[in-house]
C-alpha cells in the first residue's frame, strides 16, 4: 500500500511556517492530489500543457494585429485562457465543482468574443452596459435569450455552458455530486464533505478528460474566429 506523503513532501517550508494547521492540511491535500493525478494520468496532463501552449502561441501571434475591431474579442479570449488555467489546476487538484464554475466563465467569455467578431457594433453596446441609456440594449443583445444571441451558431458551447452552470455555478444537487458522502447506522446518519478530491478516482479521471474537451472547444472557437477574420481581410 502506498505510503501517505509527509507534510514536507508536498509543502515548502514557507507554507508550513505561515499556514495555520487546518488550512495547511486542506492546502496540502490539494497539492498532493495535483501531483498524484499528474503521475497517474500523465497523458491528460500532457494534453492540457499542449493545449495551453497552443493557446498561448495563438494569443502571442495576434499581438501584431492592427485591426481595432479585433482587440476587444482578443482580450476576451485571453481572459478565457486565464480562466482555463485556473479551472484545470482545480480539476487536477480534485476541486471539480469549482473547476466547473470557473470553466463556465471561460465558456461565456469565449461566446462573447465570438459574438463580437460577428458584429463589431456589439462591442460598444457591451462597453455601455452600465450607462442608464445603454442597459436596455445590452439586455436585449447579451442577456435575453442568450441561446439565440450570444450563443447563436455555437450549439456546442451553449450545451457546455448549461451543463457547467447546473453542475458547478448553481446550487443544485448535481453540483454537490461526489462532494458529500453519507454513512448510515441503525441510529444516525453521518456526513462527510470533501473540500477536494473525489472518492471515485475513475469518475474523477473521466470528468477531467471531459473538462479538457471543453477547453479544446474554446481553443477551436478562438482559432476559427481569427482564421476566418484573417482570410476575410487578406
mmCIF file of C-alpha atoms in Angstrom:
data_model
loop_
_atom_site.group_PDB
_atom_site.id
_atom_site.type_symbol
_atom_site.label_atom_id
_atom_site.label_comp_id
_atom_site.label_asym_id
_atom_site.label_seq_id
_atom_site.Cartn_x
_atom_site.Cartn_y
_atom_site.Cartn_z
ATOM 1 C CA UNK A 1 0.000 0.000 0.000
ATOM 2 C CA UNK A 2 1.468 3.405 -0.966
ATOM 3 C CA UNK A 3 2.780 5.433 1.948
ATOM 4 C CA UNK A 4 0.861 8.590 2.757
ATOM 5 C CA UNK A 5 3.005 11.645 1.959
ATOM 6 C CA UNK A 6 4.533 13.641 4.765
ATOM 7 C CA UNK A 7 3.709 17.325 5.044
ATOM 8 C CA UNK A 8 7.209 18.207 3.894
ATOM 9 C CA UNK A 9 6.672 16.131 0.736
ATOM 10 C CA UNK A 10 4.012 18.487 -0.601
ATOM 11 C CA UNK A 11 4.553 21.829 1.141
ATOM 12 C CA UNK A 12 7.582 24.125 1.138
ATOM 13 C CA UNK A 13 8.969 25.472 4.453
ATOM 14 C CA UNK A 14 7.417 28.916 3.879
ATOM 15 C CA UNK A 15 3.927 27.373 3.560
ATOM 16 C CA UNK A 16 4.408 25.178 6.632
ATOM 17 C CA UNK A 17 5.578 28.180 8.649
ATOM 18 C CA UNK A 18 2.816 30.577 7.598
ATOM 19 C CA UNK A 19 -0.339 28.488 7.037
ATOM 20 C CA UNK A 20 -2.464 27.537 10.076
ATOM 21 C CA UNK A 21 -2.695 23.794 10.739
ATOM 22 C CA UNK A 22 -6.224 23.218 9.413
ATOM 23 C CA UNK A 23 -5.665 25.271 6.262
ATOM 24 C CA UNK A 24 -2.279 23.598 5.794
ATOM 25 C CA UNK A 25 -3.976 20.187 5.715
ATOM 26 C CA UNK A 26 -6.516 21.406 3.136
ATOM 27 C CA UNK A 27 -3.838 23.055 1.012
ATOM 28 C CA UNK A 28 -1.544 20.046 1.273
ATOM 29 C CA UNK A 29 -4.331 17.700 0.162
ATOM 30 C CA UNK A 30 -4.910 19.774 -2.968
ATOM 31 C CA UNK A 31 -1.181 19.816 -3.716
ATOM 32 C CA UNK A 32 -0.942 16.056 -3.203
ATOM 33 C CA UNK A 33 -3.956 15.479 -5.460
ATOM 34 C CA UNK A 34 -2.312 17.550 -8.197
ATOM 35 C CA UNK A 35 0.929 15.572 -8.013
ATOM 36 C CA UNK A 36 -0.901 12.226 -7.846
ATOM 37 C CA UNK A 37 -3.146 12.922 -10.841
ATOM 38 C CA UNK A 38 -0.194 14.077 -12.962
ATOM 39 C CA UNK A 39 1.656 10.878 -12.081
ATOM 40 C CA UNK A 40 -1.325 8.561 -12.591
ATOM 41 C CA UNK A 41 -2.662 10.262 -15.725
ATOM 42 C CA UNK A 42 0.362 11.846 -17.425
ATOM 43 C CA UNK A 43 -1.341 11.706 -20.822
ATOM 44 C CA UNK A 44 -4.062 14.100 -19.649
ATOM 45 C CA UNK A 45 -1.526 16.464 -18.101
ATOM 46 C CA UNK A 46 0.400 16.353 -21.381
ATOM 47 C CA UNK A 47 -2.818 17.088 -23.305
ATOM 48 C CA UNK A 48 -3.519 20.078 -21.061
ATOM 49 C CA UNK A 49 0.006 21.531 -21.328
ATOM 50 C CA UNK A 50 -0.003 21.136 -25.121
ATOM 51 C CA UNK A 51 -3.383 22.861 -25.354
ATOM 52 C CA UNK A 52 -2.139 25.625 -23.073
ATOM 53 C CA UNK A 53 0.933 26.070 -25.275
ATOM 54 C CA UNK A 54 -1.219 26.293 -28.418
ATOM 55 C CA UNK A 55 -3.488 28.923 -26.848
ATOM 56 C CA UNK A 56 -0.530 30.960 -25.653
ATOM 57 C CA UNK A 57 1.064 30.844 -29.105
ATOM 58 C CA UNK A 58 -2.186 31.911 -30.784
ATOM 59 C CA UNK A 59 -2.534 34.833 -28.387
ATOM 60 C CA UNK A 60 1.085 35.833 -28.947
ATOM 61 C CA UNK A 61 0.669 35.689 -32.745
ATOM 62 C CA UNK A 62 -2.101 38.298 -32.545
ATOM 63 C CA UNK A 63 -0.006 40.944 -30.783
ATOM 64 C CA UNK A 64 0.783 42.498 -34.158
ATOM 65 C CA UNK A 65 -2.883 42.845 -35.173
ATOM 66 C CA UNK A 66 -3.743 46.333 -36.440
ATOM 67 C CA UNK A 67 -7.499 45.776 -36.699
ATOM 68 C CA UNK A 68 -9.064 47.725 -33.826
ATOM 69 C CA UNK A 69 -12.312 45.757 -34.140
ATOM 70 C CA UNK A 70 -10.452 42.600 -33.045
ATOM 71 C CA UNK A 71 -8.717 43.961 -29.955
ATOM 72 C CA UNK A 72 -11.589 43.509 -27.504
ATOM 73 C CA UNK A 73 -12.505 39.970 -28.663
ATOM 74 C CA UNK A 74 -8.815 39.071 -28.386
ATOM 75 C CA UNK A 75 -8.794 40.381 -24.793
ATOM 76 C CA UNK A 76 -11.868 38.252 -24.067
ATOM 77 C CA UNK A 77 -10.093 35.161 -25.389
ATOM 78 C CA UNK A 78 -7.046 35.947 -23.233
ATOM 79 C CA UNK A 79 -9.360 36.153 -20.227
ATOM 80 C CA UNK A 80 -10.866 32.795 -21.182
ATOM 81 C CA UNK A 81 -7.352 31.320 -21.370
ATOM 82 C CA UNK A 82 -6.542 32.656 -17.887
ATOM 83 C CA UNK A 83 -9.674 31.001 -16.539
ATOM 84 C CA UNK A 84 -8.836 27.723 -18.306
ATOM 85 C CA UNK A 85 -5.519 27.614 -16.456
ATOM 86 C CA UNK A 86 -7.190 28.144 -13.087
ATOM 87 C CA UNK A 87 -10.025 25.724 -13.865
ATOM 88 C CA UNK A 88 -7.718 22.899 -14.913
ATOM 89 C CA UNK A 89 -5.488 23.373 -11.877
ATOM 90 C CA UNK A 90 -8.636 22.958 -9.780
ATOM 91 C CA UNK A 91 -9.629 19.875 -11.771
ATOM 92 C CA UNK A 92 -6.279 18.156 -11.231
ATOM 93 C CA UNK A 93 -6.488 19.079 -7.536
ATOM 94 C CA UNK A 94 -9.855 17.372 -7.252
ATOM 95 C CA UNK A 95 -11.930 20.553 -6.858
ATOM 96 C CA UNK A 96 -14.334 19.613 -9.637
ATOM 97 C CA UNK A 97 -17.267 21.792 -8.602
ATOM 98 C CA UNK A 98 -15.014 24.853 -8.581
ATOM 99 C CA UNK A 99 -13.463 23.791 -11.876
ATOM 100 C CA UNK A 100 -16.905 23.665 -13.482
ATOM 101 C CA UNK A 101 -17.780 27.123 -12.176
ATOM 102 C CA UNK A 102 -14.590 28.791 -13.452
ATOM 103 C CA UNK A 103 -14.681 26.884 -16.745
ATOM 104 C CA UNK A 104 -18.263 28.070 -17.243
ATOM 105 C CA UNK A 105 -16.877 31.614 -17.050
ATOM 106 C CA UNK A 106 -14.297 30.739 -19.717
ATOM 107 C CA UNK A 107 -17.028 29.389 -21.992
ATOM 108 C CA UNK A 108 -19.101 32.550 -21.564
ATOM 109 C CA UNK A 109 -16.142 34.856 -22.292
ATOM 110 C CA UNK A 110 -15.486 32.762 -25.394
ATOM 111 C CA UNK A 111 -19.089 33.081 -26.533
ATOM 112 C CA UNK A 112 -18.972 36.859 -26.022
ATOM 113 C CA UNK A 113 -15.743 37.097 -28.014
ATOM 114 C CA UNK A 114 -17.182 35.078 -30.885
ATOM 115 C CA UNK A 115 -20.406 37.097 -30.818
ATOM 116 C CA UNK A 116 -18.489 40.372 -31.065
ATOM 117 C CA UNK A 117 -16.495 39.050 -34.001
ATOM 118 C CA UNK A 118 -19.763 38.726 -35.922
ATOM 119 C CA UNK A 119 -20.658 42.403 -35.446
ATOM 120 C CA UNK A 120 -18.171 44.994 -34.109
ATOM 121 C CA UNK A 121 -21.085 47.278 -33.131
ATOM 122 C CA UNK A 122 -21.768 44.877 -30.258
ATOM 123 C CA UNK A 123 -18.543 45.996 -28.591
ATOM 124 C CA UNK A 124 -19.866 49.488 -27.900
ATOM 125 C CA UNK A 125 -23.105 48.008 -26.548
ATOM 126 C CA UNK A 126 -21.035 45.906 -24.161
ATOM 127 C CA UNK A 127 -18.949 48.924 -23.064
ATOM 128 C CA UNK A 128 -22.079 50.977 -22.351
ATOM 129 C CA UNK A 129 -23.961 48.312 -20.393
ATOM 130 C CA UNK A 130 -23.700 50.275 -17.118
ATOM 131 C CA UNK A 131 -24.932 53.540 -18.627
ATOM 132 C CA UNK A 132 -28.639 54.178 -17.940
ATOM 133 C CA UNK A 133 -29.249 54.705 -21.658
ATOM 134 C CA UNK A 134 -27.447 51.503 -22.600
ATOM 135 C CA UNK A 135 -28.892 48.979 -20.139
ATOM 136 C CA UNK A 136 -31.948 48.028 -22.183
ATOM 137 C CA UNK A 137 -29.997 47.467 -25.399
ATOM 138 C CA UNK A 138 -27.339 45.438 -23.571
ATOM 139 C CA UNK A 139 -30.042 43.258 -22.023
ATOM 140 C CA UNK A 140 -31.613 42.726 -25.446
ATOM 141 C CA UNK A 141 -28.357 41.830 -27.186
ATOM 142 C CA UNK A 142 -26.451 39.980 -24.445
ATOM 143 C CA UNK A 143 -28.794 38.784 -21.694
ATOM 144 C CA UNK A 144 -32.235 37.975 -23.092
ATOM 145 C CA UNK A 145 -32.441 34.571 -24.813
ATOM 146 C CA UNK A 146 -28.667 34.020 -24.872
ATOM 147 C CA UNK A 147 -29.070 30.844 -26.876
ATOM 148 C CA UNK A 148 -30.196 32.933 -29.856
ATOM 149 C CA UNK A 149 -27.870 35.910 -29.349
ATOM 150 C CA UNK A 150 -24.545 35.351 -27.572
ATOM 151 C CA UNK A 151 -24.515 31.616 -28.378
ATOM 152 C CA UNK A 152 -26.082 31.837 -31.849
ATOM 153 C CA UNK A 153 -24.448 29.242 -34.105
ATOM 154 C CA UNK A 154 -22.433 27.893 -31.164
ATOM 155 C CA UNK A 155 -24.589 24.972 -30.054
ATOM 156 C CA UNK A 156 -21.729 23.000 -28.523
ATOM 157 C CA UNK A 157 -20.549 25.970 -26.467
ATOM 158 C CA UNK A 158 -24.111 26.609 -25.296
ATOM 159 C CA UNK A 159 -24.568 22.981 -24.296
ATOM 160 C CA UNK A 160 -21.359 23.054 -22.244
ATOM 161 C CA UNK A 161 -22.347 26.378 -20.683
ATOM 162 C CA UNK A 162 -25.619 24.887 -19.473
ATOM 163 C CA UNK A 163 -24.020 21.711 -18.146
ATOM 164 C CA UNK A 164 -21.306 23.631 -16.297
ATOM 165 C CA UNK A 165 -23.917 26.003 -14.846
ATOM 166 C CA UNK A 166 -26.016 23.187 -13.412
ATOM 167 C CA UNK A 167 -23.012 21.195 -12.242
ATOM 168 C CA UNK A 168 -20.900 23.964 -10.799
ATOM 169 C CA UNK A 169 -22.148 27.545 -10.641
ATOM 170 C CA UNK A 170 -25.692 26.923 -9.408
ATOM 171 C CA UNK A 171 -26.596 25.365 -6.034
ATOM 172 C CA UNK A 172 -28.144 22.206 -7.479
ATOM 173 C CA UNK A 173 -27.983 18.581 -6.325
ATOM 174 C CA UNK A 174 -25.778 17.884 -9.337
ATOM 175 C CA UNK A 175 -23.259 20.499 -8.200
ATOM 176 C CA UNK A 176 -22.890 18.628 -4.891
ATOM 177 C CA UNK A 177 -22.495 15.243 -6.532
ATOM 178 C CA UNK A 178 -19.436 13.357 -5.223
ATOM 179 C CA UNK A 179 -18.704 16.038 -2.623
ATOM 180 C CA UNK A 180 -20.931 14.638 0.112
ATOM 181 C CA UNK A 181 -20.709 11.059 1.389
ATOM 182 C CA UNK A 182 -23.347 9.767 3.804
ATOM 183 C CA UNK A 183 -22.719 6.954 6.244
ATOM 184 C CA UNK A 184 -25.763 5.380 7.874
ATOM 185 C CA UNK A 185 -26.009 3.399 11.082
ATOM 186 C CA UNK A 186 -29.148 1.962 12.717
ATOM 187 C CA UNK A 187 -29.426 5.077 14.888
ATOM 188 C CA UNK A 188 -27.921 8.008 12.982
ATOM 189 C CA UNK A 189 -26.646 9.359 9.693
ATOM 190 C CA UNK A 190 -23.155 10.758 9.325
ATOM 191 C CA UNK A 191 -21.999 13.106 6.602
ATOM 192 C CA UNK A 192 -18.548 13.780 5.186
ATOM 193 C CA UNK A 193 -17.899 16.719 2.899
ATOM 194 C CA UNK A 194 -14.862 16.672 0.624
ATOM 195 C CA UNK A 195 -13.306 20.071 0.038
ATOM 196 C CA UNK A 196 -11.081 18.500 -2.603
ATOM 197 C CA UNK A 197 -10.685 15.049 -4.043
ATOM 198 C CA UNK A 198 -13.244 12.639 -5.436
ATOM 199 C CA UNK A 199 -13.822 9.271 -3.735
ATOM 200 C CA UNK A 200 -14.220 7.530 -7.117
ATOM 201 C CA UNK A 201 -10.918 8.127 -8.902
ATOM 202 C CA UNK A 202 -12.220 6.631 -12.150
ATOM 203 C CA UNK A 203 -15.105 9.127 -12.206
ATOM 204 C CA UNK A 204 -12.600 11.877 -11.430
ATOM 205 C CA UNK A 205 -10.406 10.895 -14.396
ATOM 206 C CA UNK A 206 -13.392 10.671 -16.759
ATOM 207 C CA UNK A 207 -14.603 14.130 -15.800
ATOM 208 C CA UNK A 208 -11.076 15.501 -16.066
ATOM 209 C CA UNK A 209 -10.984 14.349 -19.682
ATOM 210 C CA UNK A 210 -14.416 15.886 -20.295
ATOM 211 C CA UNK A 211 -13.209 19.239 -18.957
ATOM 212 C CA UNK A 212 -10.188 19.063 -21.276
ATOM 213 C CA UNK A 213 -12.550 18.585 -24.220
ATOM 214 C CA UNK A 214 -14.375 21.759 -23.173
ATOM 215 C CA UNK A 215 -11.044 23.599 -23.252
ATOM 216 C CA UNK A 216 -10.433 22.190 -26.737
ATOM 217 C CA UNK A 217 -13.768 23.608 -27.960
ATOM 218 C CA UNK A 218 -12.758 27.018 -26.608
ATOM 219 C CA UNK A 219 -9.412 26.840 -28.406
ATOM 220 C CA UNK A 220 -11.044 25.781 -31.678
ATOM 221 C CA UNK A 221 -13.547 28.643 -31.470
ATOM 222 C CA UNK A 222 -10.693 31.083 -30.923
ATOM 223 C CA UNK A 223 -8.623 29.671 -33.785
ATOM 224 C CA UNK A 224 -11.504 29.552 -36.262
ATOM 225 C CA UNK A 225 -12.669 33.084 -35.438
ATOM 226 C CA UNK A 226 -9.326 34.666 -36.191
ATOM 227 C CA UNK A 227 -8.556 32.345 -39.096
ATOM 228 C CA UNK A 228 -11.778 33.392 -40.834
ATOM 229 C CA UNK A 229 -11.110 37.002 -39.932
ATOM 230 C CA UNK A 230 -7.607 36.968 -41.445
ATOM 231 C CA UNK A 231 -8.859 35.173 -44.574
ATOM 232 C CA UNK A 232 -11.563 37.820 -44.980
ATOM 233 C CA UNK A 233 -9.131 40.735 -44.702
ATOM 234 C CA UNK A 234 -6.311 39.227 -46.805
#
